JSON list of C-alpha atoms and ligand atoms in Angstrom, two decimals:
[
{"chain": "M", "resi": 181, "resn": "UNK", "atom": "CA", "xyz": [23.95, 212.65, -149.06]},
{"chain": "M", "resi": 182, "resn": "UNK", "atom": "CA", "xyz": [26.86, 210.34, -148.39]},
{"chain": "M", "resi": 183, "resn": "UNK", "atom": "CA", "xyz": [30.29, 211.65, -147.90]},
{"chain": "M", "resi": 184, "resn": "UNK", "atom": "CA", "xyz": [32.44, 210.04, -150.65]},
{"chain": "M", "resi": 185, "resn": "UNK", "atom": "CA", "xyz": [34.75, 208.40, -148.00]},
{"chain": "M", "resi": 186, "resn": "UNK", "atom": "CA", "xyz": [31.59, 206.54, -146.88]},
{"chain": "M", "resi": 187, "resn": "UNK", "atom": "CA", "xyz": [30.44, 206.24, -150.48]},
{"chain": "M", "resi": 188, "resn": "UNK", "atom": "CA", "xyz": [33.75, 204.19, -151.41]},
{"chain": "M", "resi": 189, "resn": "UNK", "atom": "CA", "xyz": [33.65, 201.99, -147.88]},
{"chain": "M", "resi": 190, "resn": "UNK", "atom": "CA", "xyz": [30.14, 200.78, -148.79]},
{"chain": "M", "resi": 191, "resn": "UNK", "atom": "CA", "xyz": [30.83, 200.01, -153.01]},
{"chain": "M", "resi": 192, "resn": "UNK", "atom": "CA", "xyz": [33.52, 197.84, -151.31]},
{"chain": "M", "resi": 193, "resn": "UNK", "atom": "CA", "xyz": [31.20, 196.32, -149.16]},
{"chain": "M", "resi": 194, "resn": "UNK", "atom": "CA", "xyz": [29.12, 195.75, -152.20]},
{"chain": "M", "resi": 195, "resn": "UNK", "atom": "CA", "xyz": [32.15, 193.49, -153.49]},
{"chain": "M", "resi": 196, "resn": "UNK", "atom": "CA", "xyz": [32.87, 191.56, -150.33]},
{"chain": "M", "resi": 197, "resn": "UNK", "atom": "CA", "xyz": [28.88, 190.33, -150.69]},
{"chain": "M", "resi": 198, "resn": "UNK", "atom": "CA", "xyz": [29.19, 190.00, -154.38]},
{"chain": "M", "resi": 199, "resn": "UNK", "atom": "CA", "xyz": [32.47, 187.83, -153.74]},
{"chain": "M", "resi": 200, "resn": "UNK", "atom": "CA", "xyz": [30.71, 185.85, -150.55]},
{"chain": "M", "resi": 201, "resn": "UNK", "atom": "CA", "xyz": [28.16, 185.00, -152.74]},
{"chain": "M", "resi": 202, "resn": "UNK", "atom": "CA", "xyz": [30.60, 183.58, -155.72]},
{"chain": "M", "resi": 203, "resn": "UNK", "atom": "CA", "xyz": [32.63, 182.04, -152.71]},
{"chain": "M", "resi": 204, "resn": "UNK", "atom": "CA", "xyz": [29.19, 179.71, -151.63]},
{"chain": "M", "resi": 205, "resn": "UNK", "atom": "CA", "xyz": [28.43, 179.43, -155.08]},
{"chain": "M", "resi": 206, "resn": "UNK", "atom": "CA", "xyz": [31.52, 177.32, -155.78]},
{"chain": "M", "resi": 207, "resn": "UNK", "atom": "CA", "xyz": [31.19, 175.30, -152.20]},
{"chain": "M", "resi": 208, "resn": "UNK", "atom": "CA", "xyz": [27.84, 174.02, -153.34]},
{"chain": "M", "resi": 209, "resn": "UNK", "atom": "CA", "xyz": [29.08, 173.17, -156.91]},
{"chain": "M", "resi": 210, "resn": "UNK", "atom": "CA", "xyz": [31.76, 171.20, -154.29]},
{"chain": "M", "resi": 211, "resn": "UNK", "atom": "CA", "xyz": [29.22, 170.20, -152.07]},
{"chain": "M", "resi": 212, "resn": "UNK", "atom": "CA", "xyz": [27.29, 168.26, -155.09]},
{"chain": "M", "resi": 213, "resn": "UNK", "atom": "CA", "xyz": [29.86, 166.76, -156.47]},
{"chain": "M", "resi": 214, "resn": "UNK", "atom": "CA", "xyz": [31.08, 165.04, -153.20]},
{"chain": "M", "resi": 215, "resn": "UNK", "atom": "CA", "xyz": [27.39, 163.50, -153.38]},
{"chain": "M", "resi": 216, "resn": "UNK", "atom": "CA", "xyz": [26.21, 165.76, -150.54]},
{"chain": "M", "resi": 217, "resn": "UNK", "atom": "CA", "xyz": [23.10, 167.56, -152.36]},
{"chain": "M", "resi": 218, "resn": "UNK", "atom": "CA", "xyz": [21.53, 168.84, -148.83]},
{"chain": "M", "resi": 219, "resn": "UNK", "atom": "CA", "xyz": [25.38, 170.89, -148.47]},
{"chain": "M", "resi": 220, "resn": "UNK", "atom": "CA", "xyz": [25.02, 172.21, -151.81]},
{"chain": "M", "resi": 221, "resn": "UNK", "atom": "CA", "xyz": [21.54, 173.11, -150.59]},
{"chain": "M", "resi": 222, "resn": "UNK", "atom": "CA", "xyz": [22.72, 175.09, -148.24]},
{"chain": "M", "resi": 223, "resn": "UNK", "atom": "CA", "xyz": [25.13, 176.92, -149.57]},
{"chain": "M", "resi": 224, "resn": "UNK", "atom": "CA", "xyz": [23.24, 177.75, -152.36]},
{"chain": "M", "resi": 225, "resn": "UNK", "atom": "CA", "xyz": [20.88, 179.38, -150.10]},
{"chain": "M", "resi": 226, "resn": "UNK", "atom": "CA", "xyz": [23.77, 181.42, -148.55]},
{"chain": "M", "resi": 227, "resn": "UNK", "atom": "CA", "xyz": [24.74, 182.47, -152.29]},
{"chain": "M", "resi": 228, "resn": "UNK", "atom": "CA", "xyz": [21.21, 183.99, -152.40]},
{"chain": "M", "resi": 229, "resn": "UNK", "atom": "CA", "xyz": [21.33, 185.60, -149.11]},
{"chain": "M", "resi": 230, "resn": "UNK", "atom": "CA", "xyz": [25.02, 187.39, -150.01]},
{"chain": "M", "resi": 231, "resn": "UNK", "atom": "CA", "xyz": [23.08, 188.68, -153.06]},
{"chain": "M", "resi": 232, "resn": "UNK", "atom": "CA", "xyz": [20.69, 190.11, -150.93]},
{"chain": "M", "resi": 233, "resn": "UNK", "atom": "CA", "xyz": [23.01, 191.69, -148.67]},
{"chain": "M", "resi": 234, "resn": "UNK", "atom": "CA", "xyz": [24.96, 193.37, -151.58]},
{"chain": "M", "resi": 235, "resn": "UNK", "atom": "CA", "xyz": [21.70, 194.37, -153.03]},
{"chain": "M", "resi": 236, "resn": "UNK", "atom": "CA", "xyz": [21.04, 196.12, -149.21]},
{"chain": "M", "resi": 237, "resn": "UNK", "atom": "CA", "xyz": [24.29, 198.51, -149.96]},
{"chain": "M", "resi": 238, "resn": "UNK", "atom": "CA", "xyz": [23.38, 198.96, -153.76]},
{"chain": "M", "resi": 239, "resn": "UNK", "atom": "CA", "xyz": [19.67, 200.04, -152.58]},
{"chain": "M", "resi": 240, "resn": "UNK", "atom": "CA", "xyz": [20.92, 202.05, -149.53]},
{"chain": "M", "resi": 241, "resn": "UNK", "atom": "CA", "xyz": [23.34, 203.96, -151.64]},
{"chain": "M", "resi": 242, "resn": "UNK", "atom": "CA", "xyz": [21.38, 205.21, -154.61]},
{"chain": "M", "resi": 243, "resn": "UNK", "atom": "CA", "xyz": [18.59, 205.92, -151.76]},
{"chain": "M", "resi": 244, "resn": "UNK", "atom": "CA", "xyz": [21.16, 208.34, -150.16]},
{"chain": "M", "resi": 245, "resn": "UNK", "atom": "CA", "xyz": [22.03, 209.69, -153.44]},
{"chain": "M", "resi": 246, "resn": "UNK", "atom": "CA", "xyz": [25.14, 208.39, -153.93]},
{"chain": "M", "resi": 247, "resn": "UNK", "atom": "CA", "xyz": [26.99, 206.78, -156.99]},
{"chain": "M", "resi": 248, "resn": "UNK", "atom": "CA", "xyz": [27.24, 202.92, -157.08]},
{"chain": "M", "resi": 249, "resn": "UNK", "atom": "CA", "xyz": [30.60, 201.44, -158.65]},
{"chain": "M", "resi": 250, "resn": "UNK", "atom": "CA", "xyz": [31.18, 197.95, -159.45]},
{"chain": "M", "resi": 251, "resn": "UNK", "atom": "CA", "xyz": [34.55, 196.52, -159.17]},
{"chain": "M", "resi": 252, "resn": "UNK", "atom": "CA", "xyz": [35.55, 192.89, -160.58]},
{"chain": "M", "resi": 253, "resn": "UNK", "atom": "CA", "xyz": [34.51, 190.20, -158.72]},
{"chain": "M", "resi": 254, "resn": "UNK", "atom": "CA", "xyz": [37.64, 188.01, -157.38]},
{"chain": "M", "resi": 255, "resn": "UNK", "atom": "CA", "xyz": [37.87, 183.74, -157.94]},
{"chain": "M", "resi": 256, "resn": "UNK", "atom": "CA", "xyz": [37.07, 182.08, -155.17]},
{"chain": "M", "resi": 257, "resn": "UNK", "atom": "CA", "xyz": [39.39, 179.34, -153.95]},
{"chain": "M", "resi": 258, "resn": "UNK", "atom": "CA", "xyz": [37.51, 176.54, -152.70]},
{"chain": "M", "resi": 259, "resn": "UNK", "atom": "CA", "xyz": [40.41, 173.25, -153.17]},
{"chain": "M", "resi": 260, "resn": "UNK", "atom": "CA", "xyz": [39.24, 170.12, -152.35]},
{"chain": "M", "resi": 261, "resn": "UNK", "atom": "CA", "xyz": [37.87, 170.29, -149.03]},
{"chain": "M", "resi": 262, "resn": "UNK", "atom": "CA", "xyz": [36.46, 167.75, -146.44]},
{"chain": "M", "resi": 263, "resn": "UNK", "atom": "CA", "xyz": [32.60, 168.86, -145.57]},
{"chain": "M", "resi": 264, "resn": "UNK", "atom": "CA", "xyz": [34.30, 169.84, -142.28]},
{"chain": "M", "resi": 265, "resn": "UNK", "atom": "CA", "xyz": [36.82, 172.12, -144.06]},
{"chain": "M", "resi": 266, "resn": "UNK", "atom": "CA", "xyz": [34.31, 173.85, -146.58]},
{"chain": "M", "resi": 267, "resn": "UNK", "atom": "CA", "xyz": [32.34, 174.88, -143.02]},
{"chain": "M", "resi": 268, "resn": "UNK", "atom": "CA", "xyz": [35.08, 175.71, -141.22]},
{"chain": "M", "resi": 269, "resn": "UNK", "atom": "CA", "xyz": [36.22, 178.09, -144.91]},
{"chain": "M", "resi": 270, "resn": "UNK", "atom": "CA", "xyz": [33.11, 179.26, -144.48]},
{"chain": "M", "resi": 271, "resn": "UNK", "atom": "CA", "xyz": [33.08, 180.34, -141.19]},
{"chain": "M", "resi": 272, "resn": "UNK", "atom": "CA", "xyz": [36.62, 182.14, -141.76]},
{"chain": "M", "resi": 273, "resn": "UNK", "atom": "CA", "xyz": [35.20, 183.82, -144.28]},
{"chain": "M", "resi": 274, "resn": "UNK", "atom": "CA", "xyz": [31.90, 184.79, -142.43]},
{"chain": "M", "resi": 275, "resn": "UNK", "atom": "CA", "xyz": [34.93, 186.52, -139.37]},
{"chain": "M", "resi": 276, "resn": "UNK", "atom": "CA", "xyz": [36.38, 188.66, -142.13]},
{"chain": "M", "resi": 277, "resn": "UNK", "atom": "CA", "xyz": [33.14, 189.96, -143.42]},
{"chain": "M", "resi": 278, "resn": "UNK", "atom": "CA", "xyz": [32.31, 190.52, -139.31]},
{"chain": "M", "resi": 279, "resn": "UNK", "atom": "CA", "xyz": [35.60, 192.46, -139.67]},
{"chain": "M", "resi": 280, "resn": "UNK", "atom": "CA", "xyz": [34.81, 194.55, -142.71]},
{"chain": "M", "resi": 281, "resn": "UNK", "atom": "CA", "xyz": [31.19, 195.27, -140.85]},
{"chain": "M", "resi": 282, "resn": "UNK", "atom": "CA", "xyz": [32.80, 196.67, -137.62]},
{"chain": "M", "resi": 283, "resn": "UNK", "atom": "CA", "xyz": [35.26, 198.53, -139.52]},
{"chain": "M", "resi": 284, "resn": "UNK", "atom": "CA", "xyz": [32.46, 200.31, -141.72]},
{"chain": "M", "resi": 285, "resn": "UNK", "atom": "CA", "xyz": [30.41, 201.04, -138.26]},
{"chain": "M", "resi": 286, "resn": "UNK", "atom": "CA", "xyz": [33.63, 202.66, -136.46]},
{"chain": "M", "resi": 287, "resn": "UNK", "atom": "CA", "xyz": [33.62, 205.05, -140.15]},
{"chain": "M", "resi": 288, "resn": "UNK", "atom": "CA", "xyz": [30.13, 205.87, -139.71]},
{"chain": "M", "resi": 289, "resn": "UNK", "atom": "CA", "xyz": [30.31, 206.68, -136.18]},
{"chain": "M", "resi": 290, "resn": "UNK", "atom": "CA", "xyz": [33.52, 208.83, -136.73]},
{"chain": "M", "resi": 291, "resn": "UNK", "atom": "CA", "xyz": [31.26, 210.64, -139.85]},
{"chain": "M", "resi": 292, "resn": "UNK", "atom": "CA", "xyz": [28.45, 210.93, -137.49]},
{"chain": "M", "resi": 293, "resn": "UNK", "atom": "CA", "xyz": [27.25, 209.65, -140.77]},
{"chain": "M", "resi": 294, "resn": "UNK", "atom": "CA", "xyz": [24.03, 207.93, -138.31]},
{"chain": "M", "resi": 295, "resn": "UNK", "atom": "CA", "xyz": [21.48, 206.77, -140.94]},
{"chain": "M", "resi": 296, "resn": "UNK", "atom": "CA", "xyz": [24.53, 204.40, -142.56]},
{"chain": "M", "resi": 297, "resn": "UNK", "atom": "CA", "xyz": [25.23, 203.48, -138.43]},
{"chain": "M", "resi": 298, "resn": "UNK", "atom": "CA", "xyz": [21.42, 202.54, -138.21]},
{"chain": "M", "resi": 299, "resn": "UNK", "atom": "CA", "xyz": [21.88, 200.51, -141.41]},
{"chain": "M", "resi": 300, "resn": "UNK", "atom": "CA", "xyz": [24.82, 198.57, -140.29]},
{"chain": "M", "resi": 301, "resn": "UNK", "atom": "CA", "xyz": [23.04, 197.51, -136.88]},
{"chain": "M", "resi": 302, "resn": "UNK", "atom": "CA", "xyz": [20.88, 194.97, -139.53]},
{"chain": "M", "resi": 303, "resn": "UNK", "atom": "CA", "xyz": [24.53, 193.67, -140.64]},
{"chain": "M", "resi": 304, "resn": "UNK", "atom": "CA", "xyz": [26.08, 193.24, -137.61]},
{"chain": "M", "resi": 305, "resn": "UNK", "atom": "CA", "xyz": [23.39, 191.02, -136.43]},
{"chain": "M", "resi": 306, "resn": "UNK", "atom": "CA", "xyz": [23.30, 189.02, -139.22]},
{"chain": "M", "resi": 307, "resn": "UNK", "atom": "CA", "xyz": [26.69, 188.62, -139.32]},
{"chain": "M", "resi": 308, "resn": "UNK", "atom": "CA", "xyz": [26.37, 187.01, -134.84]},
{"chain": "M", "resi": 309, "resn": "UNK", "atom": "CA", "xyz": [23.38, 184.79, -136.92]},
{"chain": "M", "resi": 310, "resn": "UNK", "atom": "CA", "xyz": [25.24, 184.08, -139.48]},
{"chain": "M", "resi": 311, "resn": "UNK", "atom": "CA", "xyz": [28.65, 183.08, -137.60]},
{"chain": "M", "resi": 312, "resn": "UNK", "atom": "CA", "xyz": [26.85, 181.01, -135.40]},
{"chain": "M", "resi": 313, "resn": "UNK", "atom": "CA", "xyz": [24.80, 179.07, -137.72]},
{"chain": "M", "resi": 314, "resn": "UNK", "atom": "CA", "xyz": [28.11, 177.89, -139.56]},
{"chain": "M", "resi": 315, "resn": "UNK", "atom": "CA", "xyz": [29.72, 176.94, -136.02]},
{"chain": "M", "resi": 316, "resn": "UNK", "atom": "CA", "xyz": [26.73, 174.77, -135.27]},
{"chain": "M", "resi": 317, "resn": "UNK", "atom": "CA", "xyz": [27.09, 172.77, -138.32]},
{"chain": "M", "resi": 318, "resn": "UNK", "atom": "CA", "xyz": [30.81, 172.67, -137.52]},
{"chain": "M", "resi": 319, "resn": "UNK", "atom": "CA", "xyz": [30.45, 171.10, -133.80]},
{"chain": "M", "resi": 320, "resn": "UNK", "atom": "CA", "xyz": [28.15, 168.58, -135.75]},
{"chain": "M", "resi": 321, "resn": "UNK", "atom": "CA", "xyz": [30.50, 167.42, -138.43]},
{"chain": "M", "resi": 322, "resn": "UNK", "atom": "CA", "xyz": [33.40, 167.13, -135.78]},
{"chain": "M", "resi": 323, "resn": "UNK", "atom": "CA", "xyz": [30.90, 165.19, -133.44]},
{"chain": "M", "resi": 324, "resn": "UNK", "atom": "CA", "xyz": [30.21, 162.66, -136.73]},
{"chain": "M", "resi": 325, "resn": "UNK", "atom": "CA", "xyz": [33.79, 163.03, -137.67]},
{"chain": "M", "resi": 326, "resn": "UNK", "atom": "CA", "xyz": [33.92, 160.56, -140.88]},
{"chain": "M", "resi": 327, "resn": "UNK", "atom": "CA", "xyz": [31.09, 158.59, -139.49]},
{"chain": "M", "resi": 328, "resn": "UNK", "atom": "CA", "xyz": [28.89, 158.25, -142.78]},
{"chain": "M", "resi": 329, "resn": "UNK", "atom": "CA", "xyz": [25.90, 157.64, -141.17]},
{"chain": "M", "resi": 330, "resn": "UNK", "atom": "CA", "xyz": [26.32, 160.62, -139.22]},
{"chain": "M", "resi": 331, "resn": "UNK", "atom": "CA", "xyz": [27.26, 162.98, -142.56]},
{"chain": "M", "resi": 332, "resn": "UNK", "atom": "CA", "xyz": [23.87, 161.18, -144.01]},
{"chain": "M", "resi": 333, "resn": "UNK", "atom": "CA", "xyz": [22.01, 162.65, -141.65]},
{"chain": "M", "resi": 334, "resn": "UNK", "atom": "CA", "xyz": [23.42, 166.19, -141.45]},
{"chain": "M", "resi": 335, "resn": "UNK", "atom": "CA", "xyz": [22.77, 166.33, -145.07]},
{"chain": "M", "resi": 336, "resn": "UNK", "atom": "CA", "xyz": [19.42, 165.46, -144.80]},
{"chain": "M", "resi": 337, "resn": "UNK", "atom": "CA", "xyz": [19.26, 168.24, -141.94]},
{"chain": "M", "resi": 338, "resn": "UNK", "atom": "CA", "xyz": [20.89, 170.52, -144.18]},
{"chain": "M", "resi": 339, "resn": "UNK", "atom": "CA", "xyz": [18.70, 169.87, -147.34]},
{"chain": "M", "resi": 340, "resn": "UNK", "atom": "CA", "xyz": [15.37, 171.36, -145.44]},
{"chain": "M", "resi": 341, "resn": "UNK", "atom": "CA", "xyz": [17.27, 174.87, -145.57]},
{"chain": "M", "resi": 342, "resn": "UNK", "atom": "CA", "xyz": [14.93, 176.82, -147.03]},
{"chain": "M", "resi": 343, "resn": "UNK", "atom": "CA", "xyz": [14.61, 180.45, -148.00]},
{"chain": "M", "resi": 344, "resn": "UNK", "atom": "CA", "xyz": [13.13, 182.85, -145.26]},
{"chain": "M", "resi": 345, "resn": "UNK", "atom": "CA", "xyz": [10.11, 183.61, -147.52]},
{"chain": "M", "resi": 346, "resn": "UNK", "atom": "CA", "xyz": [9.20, 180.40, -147.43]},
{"chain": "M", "resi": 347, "resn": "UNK", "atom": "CA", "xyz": [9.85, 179.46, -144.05]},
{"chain": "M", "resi": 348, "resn": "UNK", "atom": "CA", "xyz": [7.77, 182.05, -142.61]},
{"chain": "M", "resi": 349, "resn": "UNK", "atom": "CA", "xyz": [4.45, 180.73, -145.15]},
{"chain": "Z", "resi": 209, "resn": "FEO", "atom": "FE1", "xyz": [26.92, 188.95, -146.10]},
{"chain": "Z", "resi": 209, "resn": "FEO", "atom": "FE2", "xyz": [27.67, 186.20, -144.94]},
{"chain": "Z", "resi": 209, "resn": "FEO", "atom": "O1", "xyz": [27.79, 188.01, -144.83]}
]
């Protein structure tokens, strides 16, 4: 059974997923329009992995008995970004959800709630995969700066993302 101060922290969690995945949703809309289809192919598949991750909290807390509560979902600001500066939004984004991970372990270690601890080791290294992923793309673009040639070919890079399922056939 989960302690309704854990109960809360996690439907929150549930947002922050639910908004990361609305937040990559609207860079790869950005992505496509600025021509760059293997960006919006990317992002698109970090929509789909955000879904997953809220779905991981929804799943974890009816498993543990607990009561799932959906909030609204907040608009995400994208502007009108260089491909540099949707990464580097990204990646700003990605330390905050880091953040909101750490501060959910420190609440299940001071619950000795250990079965949501266990469950948050899967986040937190996703979250070191996930941060470091973005930054890689990031030294790329800033090695290419404005270079066209060089964007081609980190689209092209970026447009063989494909979903783990499929990767692993
Ligand atoms: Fe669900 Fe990108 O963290």
């Amino acid at each position: 059974m989960l302690s309704p101060t854990i109960n809360d922290a996690l439907n929150k969690q549930i947002n922050e997923e639910l908004f990361s995945a609305y937040l990559y949703l609207a860079m790869s809309a950005k992505a496509d329009n600025m021509g760059l289809s293997g960006f919006a192919n990317w992002f698109k598949f970090q929509y789909q992995e955000e879904l997953a991750h809220a779905d991981r909290f929804f799943n974890y807390i009816l498993e543990r008995g607990g009561d799932v509560a959906l909030d609204a979902i907040g608009k995400p600001e994208v502007g009108d970004p260089s491909p540099l500066e949707l990464f580097e939004k990204g990646l700003a984004h990605e330390n905050h959800i880091t953040h909101c991970i750490f501060k959910l372990k420190d609440l299940a270690k001071s619950e000795s709630d250990h079965a949501t601890d266990v469950l948050l080791d899967w986040f937190v290294n996703e979250q070191v995969e996930e941060e470091a992923s973005t930054q890689a793309i990031i030294d790329q673009l800033r090695l290419v700066k404005d270079n066209p040639s060089g964007l081609f070919l980190i689209d092209r890079q970026l447009a063989d993302r494909k979903p783990e399922s499929e990767s692993e056939a």
